[in-house]
Short mmCIF file of C-alpha atoms in Angstrom, two decimals:
data_model
loop_
_atom_site.label_atom_id
_atom_site.label_comp_id
_atom_site.label_asym_id
_atom_site.label_seq_id
_atom_site.Cartn_x
_atom_site.Cartn_y
_atom_site.Cartn_z
CA MET A 1 0.00 0.00 0.00
CA LYS A 2 2.88 2.35 0.78
CA THR A 3 4.38 1.61 -2.63
CA ILE A 4 1.09 2.51 -4.34
CA ARG A 5 0.93 5.81 -2.45
CA LEU A 6 4.51 6.55 -3.43
CA VAL A 7 3.74 5.76 -7.07
CA PHE A 8 0.82 8.21 -7.21
CA GLY A 9 2.87 10.78 -5.32
CA ARG A 10 5.73 10.50 -7.82
CA ILE A 11 3.31 10.78 -10.77
CA PHE A 12 1.93 14.00 -9.26
CA THR A 13 5.51 15.24 -8.89
CA TYR A 14 6.23 14.44 -12.55
CA PHE A 15 3.20 16.49 -13.54
CA SER A 16 3.91 19.44 -11.23
CA GLU A 17 7.59 19.72 -12.20
CA ASN A 18 7.30 18.92 -15.95
CA LYS A 19 3.78 19.91 -16.94
CA LEU A 20 4.52 20.45 -20.64
CA ILE A 21 6.49 17.22 -21.11
CA PHE A 22 3.96 15.22 -19.11
CA ILE A 23 1.06 16.61 -21.14
CA LEU A 24 2.88 15.94 -24.42
CA TYR A 25 3.56 12.33 -23.37
CA THR A 26 -0.08 11.88 -22.32
CA LEU A 27 -1.42 13.37 -25.56
CA GLY A 28 1.00 11.26 -27.62
CA SER A 29 -0.14 8.10 -25.85
CA ILE A 30 -3.80 8.98 -26.40
CA VAL A 31 -3.17 9.60 -30.11
CA CYS A 32 -1.45 6.21 -30.41
CA ILE A 33 -4.41 4.52 -28.71
CA PHE A 34 -6.81 6.36 -31.04
CA MET A 35 -4.82 4.97 -33.94
CA MET A 36 -5.00 1.44 -32.50
CA ILE A 37 -8.78 1.73 -32.09
CA TYR A 38 -9.09 2.96 -35.69
CA TYR A 39 -7.02 0.14 -37.16
CA TYR A 40 -8.75 -2.42 -34.95
CA GLY A 41 -12.15 -1.49 -36.38
CA ASN A 42 -11.12 -0.83 -39.99
CA ILE A 43 -8.57 -3.58 -40.66
CA LEU A 44 -9.94 -6.62 -38.84
CA SER A 45 -12.47 -8.31 -41.12
CA TYR A 46 -14.76 -9.49 -38.32
CA LYS A 47 -15.22 -5.83 -37.29
CA ASN A 48 -15.48 -4.08 -40.64
CA GLY A 49 -17.68 -6.80 -42.16
CA SER A 50 -15.61 -6.96 -45.36
CA THR A 51 -16.23 -10.72 -45.69
CA ASP A 52 -19.89 -10.72 -44.63
CA ASP A 53 -21.08 -10.45 -48.23
CA ASP A 54 -18.43 -12.80 -49.61
CA ILE A 55 -20.41 -15.68 -51.10
CA SER A 56 -17.54 -18.08 -50.41
CA PHE A 57 -18.46 -17.97 -46.69
CA ARG A 58 -22.13 -18.73 -47.40
CA ILE A 59 -21.91 -21.76 -49.72
CA TYR A 60 -22.55 -25.26 -48.32
CA ARG A 61 -22.53 -28.36 -50.49
CA ALA A 62 -23.51 -32.00 -50.23
CA ASP A 63 -22.37 -34.69 -52.69
CA PHE A 64 -24.21 -38.02 -53.00
CA THR A 65 -22.44 -41.22 -54.03
CA VAL A 66 -25.81 -42.55 -55.20
CA PRO A 67 -28.02 -39.96 -56.96
CA VAL A 68 -31.25 -39.25 -55.07
CA ASN A 69 -34.71 -38.03 -55.99
CA MET A 70 -35.35 -34.68 -54.35
CA THR A 71 -38.63 -32.82 -54.15
CA LYS A 72 -39.51 -29.30 -53.13
CA SER A 73 -41.20 -30.60 -50.00
CA SER A 74 -38.12 -32.56 -48.91
CA LEU A 75 -36.06 -29.37 -49.12
CA ASP A 76 -38.30 -27.73 -46.51
CA LYS A 77 -36.37 -29.65 -43.84
CA LEU A 78 -33.36 -27.43 -44.55
CA HIS A 79 -35.16 -24.66 -42.62
CA ASP A 80 -35.38 -26.71 -39.41
CA PHE A 81 -32.03 -25.52 -38.10
CA GLU A 82 -31.78 -24.33 -34.48
CA GLN A 83 -31.24 -20.71 -35.53
CA GLU A 84 -33.43 -18.59 -37.78
CA TYR A 85 -31.68 -17.80 -41.04
CA GLY A 86 -32.45 -17.18 -44.67
CA ILE A 87 -31.56 -19.26 -47.70
CA GLN A 88 -30.66 -17.11 -50.68
CA ASP A 89 -30.68 -19.97 -53.16
CA ILE A 90 -30.60 -23.75 -53.53
CA SER A 91 -29.07 -25.36 -56.59
CA LEU A 92 -29.63 -28.99 -57.60
CA ILE A 93 -27.19 -30.66 -59.97
CA SER A 94 -27.71 -33.86 -61.93
CA VAL A 95 -25.28 -35.90 -64.04
CA ILE A 96 -26.89 -37.71 -66.96
CA SER A 97 -25.64 -39.42 -70.09
CA ALA A 98 -24.52 -37.32 -73.03
CA ASP A 99 -27.57 -38.56 -74.97
CA GLY A 100 -29.87 -37.00 -72.37
CA GLU A 101 -30.90 -40.16 -70.54
CA ASP A 102 -30.72 -40.35 -66.74
CA ASP A 103 -29.40 -43.89 -66.71
CA MET A 104 -25.78 -43.55 -65.69
CA ASP A 105 -24.28 -46.23 -63.44
CA PHE A 106 -22.23 -44.77 -60.57
CA THR A 107 -21.24 -48.02 -58.87
CA GLU A 108 -17.61 -47.63 -59.89
CA THR A 109 -17.23 -43.88 -60.33
CA HIS A 110 -18.42 -41.23 -57.88
CA PRO A 111 -20.74 -38.65 -59.50
CA ALA A 112 -18.49 -35.91 -58.10
CA PHE A 113 -15.77 -37.09 -60.50
CA TYR A 114 -17.92 -36.12 -63.48
CA LEU A 115 -18.88 -32.85 -61.79
CA ASN A 116 -15.25 -31.93 -61.15
CA PHE A 117 -13.92 -33.27 -64.46
CA SER A 118 -16.79 -32.89 -66.90
CA ASP A 119 -16.60 -34.76 -70.21
CA SER A 120 -19.21 -33.66 -72.75
CA GLN A 121 -18.57 -36.83 -74.77
CA LYS A 122 -19.85 -38.99 -71.90
CA THR A 123 -22.01 -36.85 -69.65
CA MET A 124 -24.34 -33.88 -69.55
CA ILE A 125 -24.63 -31.82 -66.36
CA ILE A 126 -28.07 -30.39 -65.67
CA GLU A 127 -28.50 -27.72 -63.02
CA THR A 128 -31.42 -25.78 -61.62
CA SER A 129 -31.75 -22.87 -59.23
CA LEU A 130 -34.79 -22.65 -56.97
CA ASN A 131 -34.74 -18.94 -56.17
CA GLU A 132 -32.64 -17.23 -58.81
CA ASP A 133 -33.18 -16.89 -62.55
CA THR A 134 -30.28 -17.97 -64.73
CA LYS A 135 -29.37 -15.54 -67.47
CA GLY A 136 -27.40 -16.27 -70.59
CA ARG A 137 -27.52 -17.71 -74.08
CA SER A 138 -30.27 -20.34 -74.53
CA GLU A 139 -29.78 -23.63 -76.34
CA ASP A 140 -32.14 -26.49 -77.20
CA ILE A 141 -31.29 -29.77 -75.52
CA THR A 142 -33.01 -33.14 -75.17
CA VAL A 143 -33.40 -34.58 -71.68
CA LYS A 144 -35.15 -37.93 -71.18
CA GLY A 145 -36.80 -37.55 -74.60
CA ASN A 146 -38.05 -34.02 -73.91
CA LYS A 147 -36.84 -31.05 -75.91
CA LEU A 148 -36.39 -27.94 -73.80
CA GLN A 149 -34.44 -24.71 -73.64
CA ALA A 150 -31.49 -24.37 -71.30
CA VAL A 151 -28.94 -21.70 -70.48
CA LYS A 152 -25.44 -22.95 -71.27
CA ASN A 153 -22.80 -22.31 -68.63
CA SER A 154 -19.19 -23.39 -68.89
CA ASP A 155 -19.83 -26.98 -67.79
CA SER A 156 -23.58 -27.30 -67.32
CA TYR A 157 -27.02 -26.61 -68.74
CA CYS A 158 -29.38 -24.64 -66.49
CA ILE A 159 -33.10 -25.34 -66.67
CA SER A 160 -36.07 -24.14 -64.63
CA ALA A 161 -36.85 -25.81 -61.31
CA GLU A 162 -40.29 -26.75 -62.61
CA LYS A 163 -38.74 -28.68 -65.52
CA TYR A 164 -36.11 -30.25 -63.28
CA PHE A 165 -38.68 -31.71 -60.87
CA SER A 166 -41.17 -32.70 -63.58
CA LEU A 167 -38.47 -34.70 -65.40
CA GLY A 168 -37.66 -36.54 -62.16
CA LEU A 169 -33.91 -36.03 -62.53
CA ARG A 170 -31.73 -37.64 -59.89
CA THR A 171 -29.65 -35.17 -57.89
CA CYS A 172 -25.93 -35.80 -57.42
CA ARG A 173 -25.09 -32.54 -55.68
CA ILE A 174 -26.99 -29.87 -53.78
CA ARG A 175 -25.53 -26.45 -53.20
CA ILE A 176 -27.02 -24.14 -50.57
CA CYS A 177 -26.26 -20.42 -50.48
CA LEU A 178 -27.24 -18.75 -47.21
CA SER A 179 -28.35 -15.14 -46.94
CA GLN A 180 -25.87 -14.43 -44.17
CA LYS A 181 -22.43 -15.50 -43.04
CA PHE A 182 -22.44 -17.67 -39.93
CA SER A 183 -19.97 -17.48 -37.08
CA LYS A 184 -17.33 -20.21 -37.19
CA ASN A 185 -19.04 -22.19 -34.44
CA MET A 186 -22.42 -21.92 -36.17
CA MET A 187 -20.81 -22.88 -39.49
CA PHE A 188 -19.64 -26.23 -38.09
CA ARG A 189 -23.00 -26.83 -36.41
CA TYR A 190 -24.84 -26.12 -39.65
CA GLY A 191 -22.57 -28.56 -41.49
CA ASP A 192 -23.42 -31.25 -38.92
CA PHE A 193 -27.09 -30.38 -39.31
CA LEU A 194 -26.98 -30.84 -43.09
CA ASN A 195 -25.12 -34.13 -42.72
CA ARG A 196 -27.74 -35.43 -40.29
CA VAL A 197 -30.73 -34.25 -42.35
CA PHE A 198 -29.50 -35.74 -45.65
CA ARG A 199 -28.52 -39.04 -44.05
CA GLU A 200 -32.00 -39.35 -42.59
CA MET A 201 -33.68 -38.50 -45.90
CA TYR A 202 -31.40 -40.57 -48.15
CA PRO A 203 -29.93 -43.52 -46.21
CA GLU A 204 -29.21 -45.35 -49.46
CA SER A 205 -26.39 -42.95 -50.33
CA ASP A 206 -23.15 -41.95 -48.68
CA ILE A 207 -23.01 -38.19 -48.25
CA GLU A 208 -20.09 -35.79 -48.16
CA VAL A 209 -20.93 -32.33 -46.80
CA LYS A 210 -18.60 -29.48 -47.68
CA THR A 211 -18.58 -26.37 -45.49
CA PRO A 212 -16.64 -23.13 -46.09
CA ALA A 213 -14.28 -24.06 -43.20
CA ASN A 214 -11.17 -23.44 -45.31
CA PHE A 215 -12.25 -19.84 -45.98
CA TYR A 216 -12.75 -19.30 -42.25
CA GLY A 217 -9.23 -20.68 -41.72
CA ILE A 218 -7.82 -18.20 -44.23
CA GLU A 219 -9.75 -15.40 -42.53
CA ASP A 220 -8.33 -16.40 -39.11
CA SER A 221 -4.82 -16.35 -40.54
CA ASP A 222 -5.42 -12.89 -42.02
CA ILE A 223 -6.81 -11.65 -38.70
CA MET A 224 -3.66 -12.77 -36.88
CA LYS A 225 -1.54 -10.95 -39.47
CA ASP A 226 -3.68 -7.84 -39.05
CA PHE A 227 -3.35 -8.01 -35.26
CA THR A 228 0.43 -8.22 -35.67
CA LEU A 229 0.37 -5.20 -37.99
CA ILE A 230 -1.74 -3.19 -35.54
CA MET A 231 0.61 -4.00 -32.66
CA ALA A 232 3.69 -3.21 -34.75
CA VAL A 233 2.33 0.20 -35.77
CA PHE A 234 1.43 0.96 -32.15
CA VAL A 235 4.88 -0.06 -30.90
CA VAL A 236 6.68 2.09 -33.51
CA SER A 237 4.47 5.07 -32.70
CA MET A 238 4.88 4.73 -28.94
CA ILE A 239 8.66 4.41 -29.09
CA SER A 240 8.94 8.03 -30.21
CA PHE A 241 7.14 9.14 -27.04
CA MET A 242 9.27 6.97 -24.76
CA PHE A 243 12.03 9.60 -24.95
CA LEU A 244 9.65 12.01 -23.24
CA LEU A 245 9.14 9.37 -20.56
CA LYS A 246 12.90 9.03 -20.16
CA TYR A 247 13.15 12.80 -19.71
CA ILE A 248 10.50 12.65 -16.98
CA MET A 249 12.36 9.79 -15.27
CA ASP A 250 15.59 11.79 -15.41
CA SER A 251 13.88 14.55 -13.48
CA ALA A 252 13.34 12.11 -10.57
CA ARG A 253 17.03 11.24 -10.23
CA TYR A 254 17.45 13.23 -7.01
CA GLU A 255 14.36 11.59 -5.49
CA ASN A 256 15.66 8.14 -6.45
CA SER A 257 19.00 8.87 -4.79
CA VAL A 258 17.18 9.80 -1.59
CA PHE A 259 15.24 6.51 -1.69
CA MET A 260 18.49 4.58 -2.06
CA MET A 261 20.11 6.50 0.82
CA VAL A 262 17.29 5.49 3.15
CA GLY A 263 17.61 1.84 2.18
CA ALA A 264 15.41 1.33 -0.91
CA SER A 265 16.84 -1.29 -3.26
CA LYS A 266 17.32 -0.78 -6.97
CA LYS A 267 14.78 -3.54 -7.59
CA HIS A 268 12.16 -1.73 -5.50
CA ILE A 269 12.70 1.54 -7.36
CA LEU A 270 12.49 -0.31 -10.69
CA LEU A 271 9.18 -1.75 -9.53
CA MET A 272 7.91 1.73 -8.74
CA ASN A 273 8.97 2.94 -12.19
CA ALA A 274 7.11 0.06 -13.81
CA LEU A 275 3.98 0.73 -11.73
CA GLU A 276 4.16 4.43 -12.59
CA ASN A 277 4.22 3.61 -16.28
CA ILE A 278 1.31 1.17 -15.94
CA VAL A 279 -0.77 3.76 -14.07
CA ILE A 280 -0.02 6.50 -16.62
CA THR A 281 -0.76 4.16 -19.58
CA THR A 282 -3.98 2.92 -17.95
CA PHE A 283 -5.07 6.53 -17.42
CA CYS A 284 -4.29 7.42 -21.06
CA THR A 285 -6.07 4.32 -22.33
CA ALA A 286 -9.18 4.96 -20.24
CA LEU A 287 -9.26 8.60 -21.31
CA ALA A 288 -8.81 7.69 -24.99
CA ILE A 289 -11.62 5.11 -24.85
CA ILE A 290 -13.97 7.51 -23.03
CA LEU A 291 -13.28 10.19 -25.66
CA HIS A 292 -13.73 7.67 -28.48
CA ILE A 293 -17.08 6.50 -27.11
CA SER A 294 -18.27 10.08 -26.51
CA LEU A 295 -17.21 11.41 -29.90
CA TYR A 296 -17.67 8.30 -32.04
CA GLN A 297 -20.92 9.25 -33.74
CA SER A 298 -19.99 12.89 -34.27
CA ILE A 299 -16.33 12.51 -35.30
CA PHE A 300 -14.67 9.10 -35.41
CA SER A 301 -17.38 7.26 -37.37
CA LYS A 302 -16.98 9.84 -40.15
CA VAL A 303 -13.38 8.81 -40.88
CA ASN A 304 -13.96 5.04 -40.96
CA MET A 305 -13.13 3.21 -44.18
CA TYR A 306 -16.24 1.04 -43.70
CA GLU A 307 -19.75 1.91 -42.60
CA ASN A 308 -21.59 0.55 -39.57
CA ILE A 309 -18.49 -0.37 -37.55
CA ILE A 310 -19.61 -0.91 -33.97
CA TYR A 311 -17.27 -1.13 -30.99
CA ASN A 312 -18.58 -3.06 -28.00
CA PHE A 313 -17.28 -3.57 -24.46
CA GLU A 314 -15.26 -6.63 -25.48
CA ASP A 315 -13.49 -4.66 -28.23
CA TYR A 316 -12.49 -1.90 -25.84
CA MET A 317 -11.22 -4.45 -23.31
CA ILE A 318 -9.04 -6.10 -25.98
CA ILE A 319 -7.70 -2.70 -27.04
CA SER A 320 -7.01 -1.79 -23.39
CA LEU A 321 -5.07 -4.98 -22.71
CA MET A 322 -3.10 -4.58 -25.93
CA SER A 323 -2.19 -0.95 -25.31
CA ILE A 324 -1.26 -1.43 -21.64
CA GLY A 325 0.66 -4.65 -22.31
CA LEU A 326 2.57 -3.31 -25.31
CA SER A 327 3.34 -0.02 -23.59
CA PHE A 328 4.76 -1.90 -20.62
CA LEU A 329 6.93 -4.07 -22.88
CA ILE A 330 8.19 -1.00 -24.74
CA GLN A 331 9.03 0.76 -21.50
CA ILE A 332 11.14 -2.10 -20.09
CA PRO A 333 14.21 -1.44 -22.31
CA PHE A 334 14.00 2.30 -21.61
CA ILE A 335 13.85 1.70 -17.86
CA PHE A 336 16.86 -0.64 -17.88
CA VAL A 337 18.87 1.61 -20.19
CA TYR A 338 18.07 4.53 -17.90
CA TRP A 339 19.17 2.68 -14.79
CA SER A 340 22.26 1.11 -16.30
CA SER A 341 23.51 4.53 -17.40
CA ASN A 342 22.42 6.48 -14.33
CA ILE A 343 22.85 4.18 -11.34
CA ARG A 344 26.44 5.35 -10.77
CA LYS A 345 25.41 8.99 -11.07
CA ILE A 346 22.57 8.45 -8.62
CA LYS A 347 24.91 6.85 -6.08
CA GLU A 348 27.45 9.65 -6.51
CA GLY A 349 24.72 12.27 -6.18
#
């Protein structure tokens, strides 16, 4: 308790004897924290929402080793997930013979092989979209003896959902595009849900469900890189203000010599220096966050690179821990350099 009182007393002395330098150091620290808050919200993808509309994070797929007969009513079960969500589109894909007959034997070759390595000499890929209209150049094709118009894509022919179901085509792959990006935890749970639903509906076929897990992995890697960048920028910016801190510490040389004369150890004085820096950084961080919250709508939100960035309590806690922790680490070399170069002078004084 005595040490804490001494720490606050020394901080007050720093301020009273070096008001300008102390204020400059405080303002510099606050500016650095403002910069960290800005980069935190505008660089990290989970804050700026830059990947929320990326369709790669919203596509789920299921491949069937044995083609199955799907109906519109059977697809209603896809809405029975534990969380309310919207489905933007559902695509059904069928692999049939090049002559238009749905009589291919998949006992030796997985249908996904033909979907991944299409061969127009052997197969024809028919696709339909339940909620979105396919646009493009129309061609006449024959499917199961019926002539109809289809939109030719690179590897497939797209027909209307009504035609697809009326022809009774067997589905080899279903692709689901959600209206929103799930959290990583919800993404895995939704993949398990799809696996369970399709296995219950089509026990005759083995099912392989593909989730966008690899894209979430890439995003996590990018977030870690962005965190590293944010911390590096903060460290470089704060180092320039550490020289002001060293100047303030130099002003307490006489007081430190008095402490040592009355029996205080070097280690104890180093501890006080560290606590002083933590208290000052905590004060600057708290003040910067209070100002950011108070002025966010009127000022700071206007300079964001992305719209609708929202900072919550958890974000400010992360920023606080980062700024205090990094500032403390930066200050350690300055403290030791100061003491290694001044301990003899303090003793002589």
